[in-house]
CSV table of C-alpha atoms in Angstrom, one decimal:
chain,number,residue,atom,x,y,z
S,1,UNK,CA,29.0,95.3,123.0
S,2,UNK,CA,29.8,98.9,123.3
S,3,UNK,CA,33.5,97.9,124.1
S,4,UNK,CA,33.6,96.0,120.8
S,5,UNK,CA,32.6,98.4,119.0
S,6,UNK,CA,35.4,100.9,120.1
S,7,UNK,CA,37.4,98.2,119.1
S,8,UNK,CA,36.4,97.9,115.8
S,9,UNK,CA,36.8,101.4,115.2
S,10,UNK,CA,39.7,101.9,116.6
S,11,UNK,CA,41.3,98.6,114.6
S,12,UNK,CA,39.6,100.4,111.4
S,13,UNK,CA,41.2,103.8,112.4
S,14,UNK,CA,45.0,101.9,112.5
S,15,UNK,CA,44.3,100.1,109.2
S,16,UNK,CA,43.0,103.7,107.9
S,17,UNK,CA,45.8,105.8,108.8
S,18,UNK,CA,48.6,102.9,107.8
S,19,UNK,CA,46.8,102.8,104.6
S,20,UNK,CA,47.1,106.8,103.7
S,21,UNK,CA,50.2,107.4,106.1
S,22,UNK,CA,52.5,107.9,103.0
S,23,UNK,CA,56.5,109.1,104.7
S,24,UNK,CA,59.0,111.0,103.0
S,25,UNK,CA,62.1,108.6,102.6
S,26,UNK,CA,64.9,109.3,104.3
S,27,UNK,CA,64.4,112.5,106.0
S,28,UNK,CA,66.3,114.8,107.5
S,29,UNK,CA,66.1,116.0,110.9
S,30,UNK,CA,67.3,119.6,110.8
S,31,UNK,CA,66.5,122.3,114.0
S,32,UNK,CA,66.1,125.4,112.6
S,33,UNK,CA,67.1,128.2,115.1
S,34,UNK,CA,65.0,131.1,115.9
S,35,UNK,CA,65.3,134.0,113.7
S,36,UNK,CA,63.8,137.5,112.9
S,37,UNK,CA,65.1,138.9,109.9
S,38,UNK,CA,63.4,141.5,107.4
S,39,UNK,CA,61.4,141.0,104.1
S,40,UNK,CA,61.1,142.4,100.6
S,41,UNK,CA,58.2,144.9,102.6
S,42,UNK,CA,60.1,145.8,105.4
S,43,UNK,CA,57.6,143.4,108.0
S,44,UNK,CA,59.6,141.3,110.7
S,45,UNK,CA,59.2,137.6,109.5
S,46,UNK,CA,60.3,135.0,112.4
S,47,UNK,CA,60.4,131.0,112.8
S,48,UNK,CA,57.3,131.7,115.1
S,49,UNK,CA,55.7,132.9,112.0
S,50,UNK,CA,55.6,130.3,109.9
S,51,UNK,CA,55.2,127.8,112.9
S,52,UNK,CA,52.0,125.3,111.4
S,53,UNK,CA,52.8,126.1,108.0
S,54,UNK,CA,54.9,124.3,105.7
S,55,UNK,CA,57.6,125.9,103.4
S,56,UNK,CA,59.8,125.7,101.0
S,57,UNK,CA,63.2,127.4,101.6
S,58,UNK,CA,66.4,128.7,99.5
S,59,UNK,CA,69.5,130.8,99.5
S,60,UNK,CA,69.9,133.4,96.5
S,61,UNK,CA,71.7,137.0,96.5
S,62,UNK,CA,69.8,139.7,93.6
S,63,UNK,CA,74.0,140.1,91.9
S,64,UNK,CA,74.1,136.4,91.6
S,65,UNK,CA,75.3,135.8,87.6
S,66,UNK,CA,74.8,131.9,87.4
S,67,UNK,CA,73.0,130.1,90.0
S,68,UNK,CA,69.8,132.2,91.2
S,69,UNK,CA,68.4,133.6,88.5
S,70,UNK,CA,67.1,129.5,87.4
S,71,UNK,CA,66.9,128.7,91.5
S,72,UNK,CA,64.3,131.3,92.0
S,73,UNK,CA,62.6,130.6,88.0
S,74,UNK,CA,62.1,127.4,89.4
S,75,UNK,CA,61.0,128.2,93.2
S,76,UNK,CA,58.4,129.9,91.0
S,77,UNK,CA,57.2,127.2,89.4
S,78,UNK,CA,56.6,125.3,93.0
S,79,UNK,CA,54.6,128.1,94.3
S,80,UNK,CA,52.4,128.4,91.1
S,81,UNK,CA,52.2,124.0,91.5
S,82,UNK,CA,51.4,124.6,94.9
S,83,UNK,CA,48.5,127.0,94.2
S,84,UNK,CA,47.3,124.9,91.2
S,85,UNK,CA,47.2,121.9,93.5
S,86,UNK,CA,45.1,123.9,96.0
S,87,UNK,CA,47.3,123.7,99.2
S,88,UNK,CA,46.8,126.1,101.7
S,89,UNK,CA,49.6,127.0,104.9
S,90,UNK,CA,52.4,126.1,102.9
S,91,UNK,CA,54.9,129.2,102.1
S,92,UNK,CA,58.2,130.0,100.5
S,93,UNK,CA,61.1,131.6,102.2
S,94,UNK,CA,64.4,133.0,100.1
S,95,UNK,CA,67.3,134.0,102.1
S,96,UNK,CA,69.8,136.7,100.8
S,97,UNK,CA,73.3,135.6,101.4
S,98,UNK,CA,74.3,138.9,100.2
S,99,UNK,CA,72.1,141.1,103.0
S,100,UNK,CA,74.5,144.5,102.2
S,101,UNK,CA,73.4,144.6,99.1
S,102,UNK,CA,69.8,143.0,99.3
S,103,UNK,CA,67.7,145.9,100.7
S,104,UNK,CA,64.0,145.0,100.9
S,105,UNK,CA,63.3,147.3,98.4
S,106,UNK,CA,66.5,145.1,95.9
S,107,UNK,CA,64.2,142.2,96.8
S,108,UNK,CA,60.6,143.1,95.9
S,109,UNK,CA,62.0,144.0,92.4
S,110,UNK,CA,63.7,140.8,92.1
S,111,UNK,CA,61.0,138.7,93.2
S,112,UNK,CA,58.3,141.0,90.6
S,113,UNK,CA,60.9,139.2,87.8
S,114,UNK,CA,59.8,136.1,89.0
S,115,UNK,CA,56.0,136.4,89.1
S,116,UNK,CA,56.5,135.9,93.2
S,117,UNK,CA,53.2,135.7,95.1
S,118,UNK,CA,54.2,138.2,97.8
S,119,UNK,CA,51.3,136.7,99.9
S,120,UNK,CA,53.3,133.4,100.7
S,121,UNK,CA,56.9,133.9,99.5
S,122,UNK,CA,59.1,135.9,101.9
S,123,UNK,CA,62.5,137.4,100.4
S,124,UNK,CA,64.8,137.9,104.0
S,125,UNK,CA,67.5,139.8,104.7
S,126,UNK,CA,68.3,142.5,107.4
S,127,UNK,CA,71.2,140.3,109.2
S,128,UNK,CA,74.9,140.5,109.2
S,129,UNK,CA,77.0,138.6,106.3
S,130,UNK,CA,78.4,136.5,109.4
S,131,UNK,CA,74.9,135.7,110.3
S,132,UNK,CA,73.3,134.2,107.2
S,133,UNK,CA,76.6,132.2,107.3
S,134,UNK,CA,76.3,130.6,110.6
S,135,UNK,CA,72.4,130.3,110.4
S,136,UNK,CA,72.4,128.6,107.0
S,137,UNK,CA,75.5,126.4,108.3
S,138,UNK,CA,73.6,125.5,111.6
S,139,UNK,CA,70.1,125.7,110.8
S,140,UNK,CA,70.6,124.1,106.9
S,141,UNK,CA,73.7,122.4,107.2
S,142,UNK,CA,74.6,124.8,104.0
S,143,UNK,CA,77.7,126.6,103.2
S,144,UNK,CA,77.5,130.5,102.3
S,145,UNK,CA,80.5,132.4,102.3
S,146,UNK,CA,81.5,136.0,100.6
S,147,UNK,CA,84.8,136.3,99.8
S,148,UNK,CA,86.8,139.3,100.6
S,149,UNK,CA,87.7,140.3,96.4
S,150,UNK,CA,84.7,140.2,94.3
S,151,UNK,CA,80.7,140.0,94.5
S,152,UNK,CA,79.5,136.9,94.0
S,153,UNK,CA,78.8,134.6,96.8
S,154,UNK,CA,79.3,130.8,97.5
S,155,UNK,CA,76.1,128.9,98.8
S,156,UNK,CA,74.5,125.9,98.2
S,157,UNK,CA,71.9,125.4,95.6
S,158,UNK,CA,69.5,123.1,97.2
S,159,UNK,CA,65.5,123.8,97.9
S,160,UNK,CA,65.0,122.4,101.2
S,161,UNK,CA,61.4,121.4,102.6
S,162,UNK,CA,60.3,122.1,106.2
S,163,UNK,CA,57.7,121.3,108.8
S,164,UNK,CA,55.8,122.8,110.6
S,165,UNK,CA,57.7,122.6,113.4
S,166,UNK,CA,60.4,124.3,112.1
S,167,UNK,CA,62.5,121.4,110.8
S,168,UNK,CA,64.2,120.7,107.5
S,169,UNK,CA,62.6,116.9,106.4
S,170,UNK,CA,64.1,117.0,103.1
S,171,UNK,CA,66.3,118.5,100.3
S,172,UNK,CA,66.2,118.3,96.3
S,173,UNK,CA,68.0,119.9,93.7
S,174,UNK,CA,67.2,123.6,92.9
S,175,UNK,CA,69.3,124.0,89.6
S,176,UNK,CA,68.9,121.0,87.7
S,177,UNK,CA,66.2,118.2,87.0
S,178,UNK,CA,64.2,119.7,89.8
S,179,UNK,CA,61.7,117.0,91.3
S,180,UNK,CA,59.1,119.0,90.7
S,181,UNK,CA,56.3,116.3,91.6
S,182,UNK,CA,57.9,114.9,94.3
S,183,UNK,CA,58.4,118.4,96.6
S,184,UNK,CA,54.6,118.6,95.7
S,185,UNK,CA,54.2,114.9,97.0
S,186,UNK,CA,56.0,115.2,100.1
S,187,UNK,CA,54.7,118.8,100.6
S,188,UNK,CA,51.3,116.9,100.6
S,189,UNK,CA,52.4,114.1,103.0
S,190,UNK,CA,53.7,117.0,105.5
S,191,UNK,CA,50.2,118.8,104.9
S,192,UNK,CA,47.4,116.3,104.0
């Protein structure tokens, strides 16, 4: 009897967690590489630190004259979804690709434009121009590259999701026709 009954449960429990166990199609399986670069405060942020927590990640640069300025509007409008929605452990991450000229101090005054919630979104920077290239290459599979004339640097203009394991599931648009509800969705399904 008793070993029917674990049976039973444990066929409801499959049927249960099939039922709810929403995926995020076609994911992507990126490593993200250890890291300890510097935020809008000056504090060390690290991959260890956002270990268990899901987040929401971009590249920007505070000179930018097209691209960022909507990119981190609408990275903005995901955090205040996210808190409407309730979600706890999930934070947002914006990587200079322009680190010589994003001081901590550049950053806290471009994230106030924003509205950021300094509490979960992390503006980094403190790393070499050759660094932020490589990692967001590596870690992102992203290209960011300053050129030698001028100010304005190339990168890509995606949002990309992570887990909580450090791993990039997913990317959307971060421009354009942002999916608004579905990186809420999928943010869910990572963090249920």
């Amino acid at each position: 009897m008793k070993r029917s009954l674990s049976f039973v449960f444990l066929a409801i429990s499959v049927l249960l967690a099939g039922c709810s166990g929403a995926e995020i199609p076609n994911k992507l399986d990126y490593k993200i590489e250890s890291f300890e670069f510097t935020n809008q405060d000056g504090e060390t942020v690290s991959l260890e630190d956002l270990k268990g927590k899901v987040w929401v990640a971009d590249f920007v640069f505070t000179s930018c004259q097209d691209v960022c300025l909507p990119m981190t509007f609408n990275m903005s409008k995901i955090q205040d979804l996210v808190e409407e929605e309730g979600l706890e452990n999930v934070e947002f991450v914006s990587f200079s690709v322009d680190p010589e000229i994003d001081q901590p101090e550049v950053l806290k005054e471009f994230g106030k434009k924003f509205g950021a919630d300094f509490a979960n979104w992390n503006f980094l920077t403190g790393y070499s121009q050759d660094k932020i290239e490589s990692f967001a290459l590596e870690s992102f599979k992203t290209l960011v590259q300053k050129p030698e004339e001028g100010d304005q640097v190339a990168h890509g203009t995606s949002f990309y999701l992570v887990d909580q394991n450090g791993t990039v599931v997913k990317d959307y648009s971060g421009v354009t026709d942002v999916p608004y509800e579905t990186i809420i969705e999928h943010i869910k399904i990572l963090n249920p």
